[in-house]
Tab-separated table of C-alpha atoms in Angstrom:
chain	number	residue	atom	x	y	z
A	24	UNK	CA	66.767	62.619	-26.418
A	25	UNK	CA	69.826	60.379	-26.453
A	26	UNK	CA	72.862	60.105	-28.667
A	27	UNK	CA	75.522	57.588	-29.629
A	28	UNK	CA	79.275	58.001	-29.480
A	29	UNK	CA	80.192	59.662	-32.779
A	30	UNK	CA	82.764	58.225	-35.145
A	31	UNK	CA	85.285	60.492	-36.811
A	32	UNK	CA	84.128	61.529	-40.277
A	33	UNK	CA	86.349	61.707	-43.329
A	34	UNK	CA	87.115	65.376	-44.052
A	35	UNK	CA	86.660	64.857	-47.809
A	36	UNK	CA	83.101	63.572	-47.430
A	37	UNK	CA	80.272	65.983	-46.582
A	38	UNK	CA	78.018	65.053	-43.680
A	39	UNK	CA	74.354	64.421	-44.555
A	40	UNK	CA	71.648	64.271	-41.897
A	41	UNK	CA	68.742	61.897	-42.639
A	42	UNK	CA	65.570	62.344	-40.593
A	43	UNK	CA	63.779	59.067	-39.768
A	44	UNK	CA	65.278	56.591	-42.264
A	45	UNK	CA	62.419	54.189	-41.384
A	46	UNK	CA	62.471	50.397	-41.831
A	47	UNK	CA	65.176	48.334	-43.484
A	48	UNK	CA	62.950	46.407	-45.903
A	49	UNK	CA	61.410	49.362	-47.705
A	50	UNK	CA	64.011	52.071	-47.073
A	51	UNK	CA	67.265	50.263	-46.349
A	52	UNK	CA	68.485	50.801	-49.909
A	53	UNK	CA	67.937	54.552	-49.468
A	54	UNK	CA	70.221	54.907	-46.467
A	55	UNK	CA	72.730	52.553	-48.097
A	56	UNK	CA	72.832	54.752	-51.190
A	57	UNK	CA	73.415	57.913	-49.178
A	58	UNK	CA	76.024	56.339	-46.893
A	59	UNK	CA	77.999	55.013	-49.872
A	60	UNK	CA	78.681	58.566	-51.007
A	61	UNK	CA	78.532	60.692	-47.857
A	62	UNK	CA	79.114	60.478	-44.131
A	63	UNK	CA	75.632	60.015	-42.756
A	64	UNK	CA	74.050	60.935	-39.440
A	65	UNK	CA	70.451	60.198	-38.507
A	66	UNK	CA	67.683	61.201	-36.143
A	67	UNK	CA	65.546	58.205	-35.199
A	68	UNK	CA	62.596	57.780	-32.825
A	69	UNK	CA	64.354	54.866	-31.112
A	70	UNK	CA	67.726	53.226	-30.707
A	71	UNK	CA	69.634	52.294	-33.854
A	72	UNK	CA	69.110	48.793	-35.245
A	73	UNK	CA	69.813	48.037	-38.902
A	74	UNK	CA	71.141	51.577	-39.464
A	75	UNK	CA	74.066	51.161	-37.063
A	76	UNK	CA	76.783	50.213	-39.569
A	77	UNK	CA	75.732	52.891	-42.058
A	78	UNK	CA	75.949	55.999	-39.881
A	79	UNK	CA	78.697	57.876	-38.086
A	80	UNK	CA	76.509	59.549	-35.469
A	81	UNK	CA	72.895	59.777	-34.389
A	82	UNK	CA	70.352	61.254	-32.003
A	83	UNK	CA	67.157	59.715	-30.656
A	84	UNK	CA	64.194	62.107	-30.749
A	85	UNK	CA	60.560	62.248	-31.786
A	86	UNK	CA	60.777	63.669	-35.333
A	87	UNK	CA	57.093	64.673	-35.250
A	88	UNK	CA	57.773	66.962	-32.271
A	89	UNK	CA	59.411	69.959	-33.925
A	90	UNK	CA	61.137	71.196	-30.767
A	91	UNK	CA	62.581	67.755	-30.096
A	92	UNK	CA	63.681	67.459	-33.717
A	93	UNK	CA	65.396	70.846	-33.699
A	94	UNK	CA	67.188	70.031	-30.435
A	95	UNK	CA	68.431	66.728	-31.856
A	96	UNK	CA	69.599	68.423	-35.040
A	97	UNK	CA	71.410	71.085	-33.042
A	98	UNK	CA	73.112	68.432	-30.918
A	99	UNK	CA	74.344	66.637	-34.044
A	100	UNK	CA	75.507	69.913	-35.568
A	101	UNK	CA	77.578	70.576	-32.462
A	102	UNK	CA	79.516	67.362	-33.145
A	103	UNK	CA	79.414	67.089	-36.953
A	104	UNK	CA	79.793	69.624	-39.804
A	105	UNK	CA	76.337	68.970	-41.249
A	106	UNK	CA	76.047	70.146	-44.845
A	107	UNK	CA	72.651	68.733	-45.835
A	108	UNK	CA	69.356	67.552	-44.338
A	109	UNK	CA	66.778	65.295	-46.013
A	110	UNK	CA	64.048	62.731	-45.446
A	111	UNK	CA	62.072	60.268	-47.565
A	112	UNK	CA	59.277	60.149	-44.994
A	113	UNK	CA	56.176	61.822	-46.469
A	114	UNK	CA	54.800	62.886	-43.095
A	115	UNK	CA	58.057	64.562	-42.075
A	116	UNK	CA	58.734	66.689	-45.151
A	117	UNK	CA	57.667	69.932	-43.492
A	118	UNK	CA	59.479	69.315	-40.205
A	119	UNK	CA	62.613	68.353	-42.107
A	120	UNK	CA	62.490	71.614	-44.073
A	121	UNK	CA	62.148	73.532	-40.795
A	122	UNK	CA	65.188	71.681	-39.444
A	123	UNK	CA	67.195	72.394	-42.597
A	124	UNK	CA	66.413	76.095	-42.285
A	125	UNK	CA	67.362	75.978	-38.607
A	126	UNK	CA	70.746	74.457	-39.504
A	127	UNK	CA	71.142	76.894	-42.412
A	128	UNK	CA	71.471	74.312	-45.168
A	129	UNK	CA	69.745	74.163	-48.551
A	130	UNK	CA	66.020	73.368	-48.660
A	131	UNK	CA	62.726	74.395	-50.201
A	132	UNK	CA	60.726	76.446	-47.708
A	133	UNK	CA	58.394	74.709	-45.245
A	134	UNK	CA	55.487	76.591	-46.858
A	135	UNK	CA	56.240	75.019	-50.231
A	136	UNK	CA	56.371	71.586	-48.629
A	137	UNK	CA	53.091	72.303	-46.818
A	138	UNK	CA	51.515	73.065	-50.159
A	139	UNK	CA	52.823	69.801	-51.502
A	140	UNK	CA	51.602	67.846	-48.469
A	141	UNK	CA	48.120	69.428	-48.410
A	142	UNK	CA	46.271	68.004	-51.399
A	143	UNK	CA	43.716	70.832	-51.363
A	144	UNK	CA	46.458	73.441	-51.744
A	145	UNK	CA	48.137	71.292	-54.394
A	146	UNK	CA	44.949	71.174	-56.472
A	147	UNK	CA	44.596	74.960	-56.252
A	148	UNK	CA	48.169	75.472	-57.453
A	149	UNK	CA	47.794	72.945	-60.271
A	150	UNK	CA	44.606	74.678	-61.410
A	151	UNK	CA	46.238	78.102	-61.180
A	152	UNK	CA	49.075	76.974	-63.449
A	153	UNK	CA	46.756	75.044	-65.805
A	154	UNK	CA	48.317	71.651	-65.101
A	155	UNK	CA	45.825	68.877	-65.974
A	156	UNK	CA	44.516	67.522	-62.686
A	157	UNK	CA	41.179	66.452	-61.113
A	158	UNK	CA	38.260	68.604	-60.049
A	159	UNK	CA	38.433	68.817	-56.264
A	160	UNK	CA	36.413	70.363	-53.437
A	161	UNK	CA	37.221	70.535	-49.726
A	162	UNK	CA	34.263	69.505	-47.557
A	163	UNK	CA	33.543	69.792	-43.838
A	164	UNK	CA	30.598	67.418	-43.455
A	165	UNK	CA	28.459	64.856	-45.239
A	166	UNK	CA	26.060	67.449	-46.642
A	167	UNK	CA	28.915	69.365	-48.253
A	168	UNK	CA	30.328	66.072	-49.536
A	169	UNK	CA	26.967	65.224	-51.116
A	170	UNK	CA	26.713	68.629	-52.786
A	171	UNK	CA	30.307	68.395	-54.036
A	172	UNK	CA	29.706	64.892	-55.411
A	173	UNK	CA	26.615	66.021	-57.310
A	174	UNK	CA	28.503	69.010	-58.705
A	175	UNK	CA	31.532	66.972	-59.779
A	176	UNK	CA	29.499	63.946	-60.868
A	177	UNK	CA	29.734	60.326	-59.773
A	178	UNK	CA	31.905	58.365	-59.489
A	179	UNK	CA	34.025	60.450	-57.125
A	180	UNK	CA	37.032	59.836	-54.908
A	181	UNK	CA	36.770	60.830	-51.241
A	182	UNK	CA	40.115	61.230	-49.482
A	183	UNK	CA	41.984	62.950	-46.644
A	184	UNK	CA	43.815	66.099	-47.689
A	185	UNK	CA	46.906	65.399	-45.593
A	186	UNK	CA	47.409	61.649	-45.598
A	187	UNK	CA	49.688	59.382	-47.650
A	188	UNK	CA	49.907	55.808	-48.839
A	189	UNK	CA	46.229	55.683	-49.952
A	190	UNK	CA	45.096	55.882	-46.317
A	191	UNK	CA	41.409	56.832	-46.208
A	192	UNK	CA	41.074	56.981	-50.011
A	193	UNK	CA	37.927	55.419	-51.475
A	194	UNK	CA	36.004	55.484	-54.730
A	195	UNK	CA	32.284	56.206	-54.377
A	196	UNK	CA	30.142	55.186	-57.359
A	197	UNK	CA	26.678	56.241	-56.168
A	198	UNK	CA	25.049	58.627	-53.723
A	199	UNK	CA	23.926	55.723	-51.542
A	200	UNK	CA	27.596	54.810	-50.915
A	201	UNK	CA	28.658	58.330	-49.928
A	202	UNK	CA	27.919	58.211	-46.167
A	203	UNK	CA	30.141	55.142	-45.692
A	204	UNK	CA	32.787	56.577	-47.992
A	205	UNK	CA	32.829	59.928	-46.206
A	206	UNK	CA	33.146	58.174	-42.840
A	207	UNK	CA	36.049	56.075	-44.147
A	208	UNK	CA	37.902	59.151	-45.421
A	209	UNK	CA	37.213	61.075	-42.213
A	210	UNK	CA	38.617	58.240	-40.120
A	211	UNK	CA	41.723	58.200	-42.313
A	212	UNK	CA	42.147	61.949	-41.937
A	213	UNK	CA	41.874	61.701	-38.150
A	214	UNK	CA	44.880	59.344	-38.037
A	215	UNK	CA	47.128	62.257	-38.970
A	216	UNK	CA	47.727	64.810	-36.222
A	217	UNK	CA	49.387	67.259	-38.590
A	218	UNK	CA	48.147	70.506	-40.029
A	219	UNK	CA	45.487	69.251	-42.468
A	220	UNK	CA	42.724	66.865	-41.417
A	221	UNK	CA	40.340	68.069	-44.122
A	222	UNK	CA	38.480	65.746	-46.485
A	223	UNK	CA	38.328	66.206	-50.250
A	224	UNK	CA	35.782	65.078	-52.812
A	225	UNK	CA	37.463	64.710	-56.186
A	226	UNK	CA	36.703	63.718	-59.734
A	227	UNK	CA	37.497	60.059	-60.364
A	228	UNK	CA	40.198	59.780	-63.010
A	229	UNK	CA	39.706	56.618	-65.026
A	230	UNK	CA	42.699	55.007	-66.721
A	231	UNK	CA	46.053	53.359	-65.999
A	232	UNK	CA	47.837	54.731	-62.929
A	233	UNK	CA	51.513	55.580	-63.187
A	234	UNK	CA	54.088	57.720	-61.463
A	235	UNK	CA	56.940	59.758	-62.864
A	236	UNK	CA	60.124	59.800	-60.811
A	237	UNK	CA	61.720	63.244	-61.071
A	238	UNK	CA	64.908	64.983	-59.988
A	239	UNK	CA	64.856	68.776	-59.514
A	240	UNK	CA	67.916	71.017	-59.186
A	241	UNK	CA	67.728	74.816	-59.076
A	242	UNK	CA	64.153	74.677	-60.355
A	243	UNK	CA	64.964	72.488	-63.375
A	244	UNK	CA	63.175	69.125	-63.253
A	245	UNK	CA	64.431	66.007	-65.029
A	246	UNK	CA	62.007	63.069	-65.338
A	247	UNK	CA	64.136	59.922	-65.085
A	248	UNK	CA	61.647	57.021	-65.070
A	249	UNK	CA	58.026	55.967	-65.335
A	250	UNK	CA	56.556	53.511	-62.828
A	251	UNK	CA	53.590	51.416	-63.964
A	252	UNK	CA	51.328	50.505	-61.034
A	253	UNK	CA	49.045	47.585	-60.225
A	254	UNK	CA	46.068	48.354	-57.976
A	255	UNK	CA	43.660	46.052	-56.133
A	256	UNK	CA	40.967	45.936	-53.439
A	257	UNK	CA	38.523	48.297	-55.183
A	258	UNK	CA	36.911	50.616	-54.190
A	259	UNK	CA	40.137	51.258	-52.285
A	260	UNK	CA	43.388	52.126	-54.029
A	261	UNK	CA	45.832	49.564	-52.659
A	262	UNK	CA	49.077	49.313	-54.620
A	263	UNK	CA	50.105	45.682	-55.066
A	264	UNK	CA	52.937	45.987	-57.579
A	265	UNK	CA	55.128	48.294	-59.641
A	266	UNK	CA	57.318	47.975	-62.745
A	267	UNK	CA	59.955	50.296	-64.226
A	268	UNK	CA	61.325	49.957	-67.769
A	269	UNK	CA	64.303	52.136	-68.686
A	270	UNK	CA	63.098	52.202	-72.297
A	271	UNK	CA	59.458	53.012	-71.540
A	272	UNK	CA	58.363	55.342	-74.371
A	273	UNK	CA	55.692	56.815	-72.096
A	274	UNK	CA	58.346	58.924	-70.336
A	275	UNK	CA	58.550	61.335	-73.270
A	276	UNK	CA	54.783	61.853	-73.158
A	277	UNK	CA	54.235	62.280	-69.419
A	278	UNK	CA	57.556	63.846	-68.451
A	279	UNK	CA	56.549	67.408	-69.441
A	280	UNK	CA	53.331	67.149	-67.412
A	281	UNK	CA	55.294	66.018	-64.358
A	282	UNK	CA	57.710	68.915	-64.869
A	283	UNK	CA	54.813	71.373	-65.028
A	284	UNK	CA	53.290	69.936	-61.846
A	285	UNK	CA	56.555	70.226	-59.915
A	286	UNK	CA	56.964	73.830	-61.072
A	287	UNK	CA	53.356	74.679	-60.187
A	288	UNK	CA	53.911	73.619	-56.590
A	289	UNK	CA	57.049	75.754	-56.372
A	290	UNK	CA	59.457	72.894	-55.713
A	291	UNK	CA	63.009	73.793	-56.701
A	292	UNK	CA	65.113	70.964	-55.302
A	293	UNK	CA	64.876	67.279	-54.424
A	294	UNK	CA	63.243	64.089	-55.673
A	295	UNK	CA	59.567	64.031	-56.659
A	296	UNK	CA	57.220	61.071	-57.050
A	297	UNK	CA	54.499	62.443	-59.352
A	298	UNK	CA	51.387	60.266	-59.577
A	299	UNK	CA	49.001	60.548	-62.514
A	300	UNK	CA	46.386	58.662	-64.507
A	301	UNK	CA	46.323	58.150	-68.258
A	302	UNK	CA	42.741	59.210	-68.908
A	303	UNK	CA	40.806	59.375	-72.177
A	304	UNK	CA	41.505	63.122	-72.236
A	305	UNK	CA	45.223	62.686	-71.571
A	306	UNK	CA	47.519	62.322	-68.546
A	307	UNK	CA	46.195	64.062	-65.424
A	308	UNK	CA	47.874	64.579	-62.058
A	309	UNK	CA	46.735	62.698	-58.961
A	310	UNK	CA	49.308	64.210	-56.614
A	311	UNK	CA	52.923	65.334	-56.299
A	312	UNK	CA	54.998	63.830	-53.492
A	313	UNK	CA	58.198	65.658	-52.593
A	314	UNK	CA	60.239	62.549	-51.853
A	315	UNK	CA	61.380	59.183	-53.238
A	316	UNK	CA	58.494	56.841	-54.017
A	317	UNK	CA	57.721	54.038	-51.573
A	318	UNK	CA	57.384	50.287	-52.140
A	319	UNK	CA	60.999	50.021	-53.382
A	320	UNK	CA	60.300	52.222	-56.426
A	321	UNK	CA	63.694	53.893	-56.056
A	322	UNK	CA	65.317	50.458	-56.050
A	323	UNK	CA	63.456	49.547	-59.249
A	324	UNK	CA	64.763	52.746	-60.851
A	325	UNK	CA	68.297	51.793	-59.782
A	326	UNK	CA	67.982	48.244	-61.140
A	327	UNK	CA	66.446	49.417	-64.418
A	328	UNK	CA	68.503	52.540	-65.157
A	329	UNK	CA	71.448	52.619	-62.761
A	330	UNK	CA	70.299	56.024	-61.458
A	331	UNK	CA	70.578	56.123	-57.666
A	332	UNK	CA	67.747	58.357	-56.435
A	333	UNK	CA	68.718	58.293	-52.725
A	334	UNK	CA	72.258	59.364	-53.576
A	335	UNK	CA	70.842	62.006	-55.900
A	336	UNK	CA	68.579	63.238	-53.079
A	337	UNK	CA	71.587	63.726	-50.814
A	338	UNK	CA	73.562	65.460	-53.562
A	339	UNK	CA	70.647	67.813	-54.194
A	340	UNK	CA	70.383	68.552	-50.468
A	341	UNK	CA	74.013	69.641	-50.654
A	342	UNK	CA	73.034	72.119	-53.368
A	343	UNK	CA	74.849	70.170	-56.066
A	344	UNK	CA	73.816	68.748	-59.440
A	345	UNK	CA	73.618	64.920	-59.260
A	346	UNK	CA	74.852	62.659	-62.034
A	347	UNK	CA	71.746	61.311	-63.784
A	348	UNK	CA	73.532	59.404	-66.531
A	349	UNK	CA	71.823	56.004	-67.009
A	350	UNK	CA	74.248	53.089	-66.693
A	351	UNK	CA	71.708	50.295	-67.320
A	352	UNK	CA	68.917	49.750	-69.809
A	353	UNK	CA	66.633	47.032	-68.512
A	354	UNK	CA	63.449	46.674	-66.454
A	355	UNK	CA	62.540	45.715	-62.897
A	356	UNK	CA	59.379	44.997	-60.946
A	357	UNK	CA	58.136	44.357	-57.426
A	358	UNK	CA	55.155	42.255	-56.385
A	359	UNK	CA	53.674	42.978	-52.956
A	360	UNK	CA	52.165	39.787	-51.562
A	361	UNK	CA	48.603	39.983	-50.270
A	362	UNK	CA	46.649	36.797	-49.494
A	363	UNK	CA	43.049	36.444	-50.618
A	364	UNK	CA	41.547	36.446	-47.140
A	365	UNK	CA	42.200	37.825	-43.657
A	366	UNK	CA	43.106	35.386	-40.911
A	367	UNK	CA	46.094	33.625	-39.387
A	368	UNK	CA	49.165	33.098	-41.542
A	369	UNK	CA	49.871	29.361	-41.441
A	370	UNK	CA	52.650	29.018	-44.009
A	371	UNK	CA	54.714	31.149	-46.335
A	372	UNK	CA	57.730	30.197	-48.368
A	373	UNK	CA	59.517	30.154	-51.689
A	374	UNK	CA	60.922	27.096	-53.432
A	375	UNK	CA	64.578	27.103	-52.270
A	376	UNK	CA	65.945	25.641	-55.498
A	377	UNK	CA	64.184	28.294	-57.548
A	378	UNK	CA	65.419	31.005	-55.175
A	379	UNK	CA	69.034	29.815	-55.341
A	380	UNK	CA	69.160	29.233	-59.101
A	381	UNK	CA	67.300	32.296	-60.411
A	382	UNK	CA	69.707	35.145	-61.050
A	383	UNK	CA	66.955	37.554	-62.136
A	384	UNK	CA	65.206	37.231	-58.761
A	385	UNK	CA	66.797	40.252	-57.088
A	386	UNK	CA	65.028	40.014	-53.728
A	387	UNK	CA	62.451	37.968	-51.844
A	388	UNK	CA	61.494	39.113	-48.341
A	389	UNK	CA	58.815	38.313	-45.776
A	390	UNK	CA	57.061	40.850	-43.605
A	391	UNK	CA	54.882	38.445	-41.598
A	392	UNK	CA	55.638	35.079	-40.000
A	393	UNK	CA	53.504	31.979	-39.419
A	394	UNK	CA	51.148	32.678	-36.539
A	395	UNK	CA	50.815	36.378	-37.388
A	396	UNK	CA	47.420	37.830	-38.113
A	397	UNK	CA	46.778	39.067	-41.653
A	398	UNK	CA	44.188	41.820	-42.048
A	399	UNK	CA	43.334	42.906	-45.574
A	400	UNK	CA	42.111	46.366	-46.612
A	401	UNK	CA	40.137	48.301	-45.674
A	402	UNK	CA	40.562	47.102	-42.075
A	403	UNK	CA	44.303	46.509	-42.307
A	404	UNK	CA	47.133	48.719	-43.527
A	405	UNK	CA	50.224	47.548	-45.398
A	406	UNK	CA	51.957	46.479	-42.188
A	407	UNK	CA	49.367	43.764	-41.493
A	408	UNK	CA	47.984	43.126	-44.986
A	409	UNK	CA	51.198	42.259	-46.822
A	410	UNK	CA	52.917	38.947	-46.210
A	411	UNK	CA	56.033	39.774	-48.181
A	412	UNK	CA	57.407	40.981	-51.499
A	413	UNK	CA	59.757	40.011	-54.282
A	414	UNK	CA	61.727	41.899	-56.935
A	415	UNK	CA	62.711	40.685	-60.403
A	416	UNK	CA	64.643	42.116	-63.338
A	417	UNK	CA	64.316	41.556	-67.079
A	418	UNK	CA	65.082	42.925	-70.523
A	419	UNK	CA	61.822	44.867	-70.704
A	420	UNK	CA	58.479	45.317	-68.976
A	421	UNK	CA	56.921	42.303	-70.712
A	422	UNK	CA	59.657	39.964	-69.515
A	423	UNK	CA	59.436	41.411	-66.012
A	424	UNK	CA	55.685	40.713	-65.951
A	425	UNK	CA	56.341	37.130	-67.070
A	426	UNK	CA	58.993	36.669	-64.393
A	427	UNK	CA	56.768	38.142	-61.680
A	428	UNK	CA	54.106	35.588	-62.655
A	429	UNK	CA	56.627	32.767	-62.787
A	430	UNK	CA	57.960	33.632	-59.324
A	431	UNK	CA	54.417	33.638	-57.955
A	432	UNK	CA	54.087	29.986	-59.003
A	433	UNK	CA	57.026	29.118	-56.746
A	434	UNK	CA	55.622	30.911	-53.676
A	435	UNK	CA	53.312	29.389	-51.087
A	436	UNK	CA	51.118	31.493	-48.818
A	437	UNK	CA	48.487	29.769	-46.693
A	438	UNK	CA	46.063	31.613	-44.423
A	439	UNK	CA	43.559	30.127	-42.026
A	440	UNK	CA	40.535	32.377	-42.589
A	441	UNK	CA	39.245	34.506	-39.755
A	442	UNK	CA	35.773	33.691	-38.437
A	443	UNK	CA	33.173	34.552	-41.040
A	444	UNK	CA	35.634	34.632	-43.928
A	445	UNK	CA	35.619	32.255	-46.852
A	446	UNK	CA	38.491	30.639	-48.735
A	447	UNK	CA	42.231	30.717	-48.206
A	448	UNK	CA	45.230	31.832	-50.179
């Protein structure tokens, strides 16, 4: 464990500790939002890079090792008057709650966060409180998976109970596909060394997938935005784009269901990313995540509504009510760039004139460079499957969709296919 030389903090600004702020591309706006309002200290697994100018102090420690995390937090607390602790890392929600308790600052209990992280426990709580969800059964082997699938009825979804980011999640349409699907989910579960490596067989919820972005203070949940999602690479559930419209009328319909789901899991404070499907029988919960949504969803909410979810998260961690007054009424969307084939990235670029002259193009970033290998799902995760992303704004969702499509026409991505593959993007 190592530390930096701390800078003096302003006495009028509370000190907020962020555990594992992650990468700049997807989470840089989060740390920026917190640091704009509060003096910020961080615990990172390695030396500071992009975070350096945003923080006043830091410790290097393995945040997945609870003893190391607690020691780092204690070291920071010896130098800084820490008033709040938070994370937007799904896998570190429980450890962060333990740290917050250790430093005697506001938090939901680790047990509540465990229930949120473990999808089997979540389903039980949703059922107990009569929140519309999916039928779900925990299974230990292929035979149990087969029996559960027959009981629930095909198609089913087979997934790890403790993973995130659609890792190990697969739709199985027929009994003949179940052995491969169960193996895929089991492999995904094994990638997580945390408390739950169980596999679930669940009812497949057909319909448009959305998420509701929520803010909870003292047990009162406010839904602030709906995110419409674009999925690809069936039978896997890879998210390839998101849009947020401040005027989306769907929020009034799905907001109460998201509120009920948050209450069922016992969450009383923080930001929640509540995923659901709009089925023929009504909206039904996929899962409740006790943190800001990934893939720049919080940035889309900011661009569309003016509500700063990272700043709100820090305010909530201080035990205070955040200001959720919308200051914008527009829409925003992100497209996550996947080529059509795995292989070697030969070229990627955006027309420079279009980039310079388009004021509604809020961001265009690359995650891979020419010469890098691209590996699409299911073999590759988002780090090696995505080439880049771009963000646009517009008056409403329809205009955002048009602008996402227009931007795509100005982007070039060329991949030399891997051996045995066909075509190129």
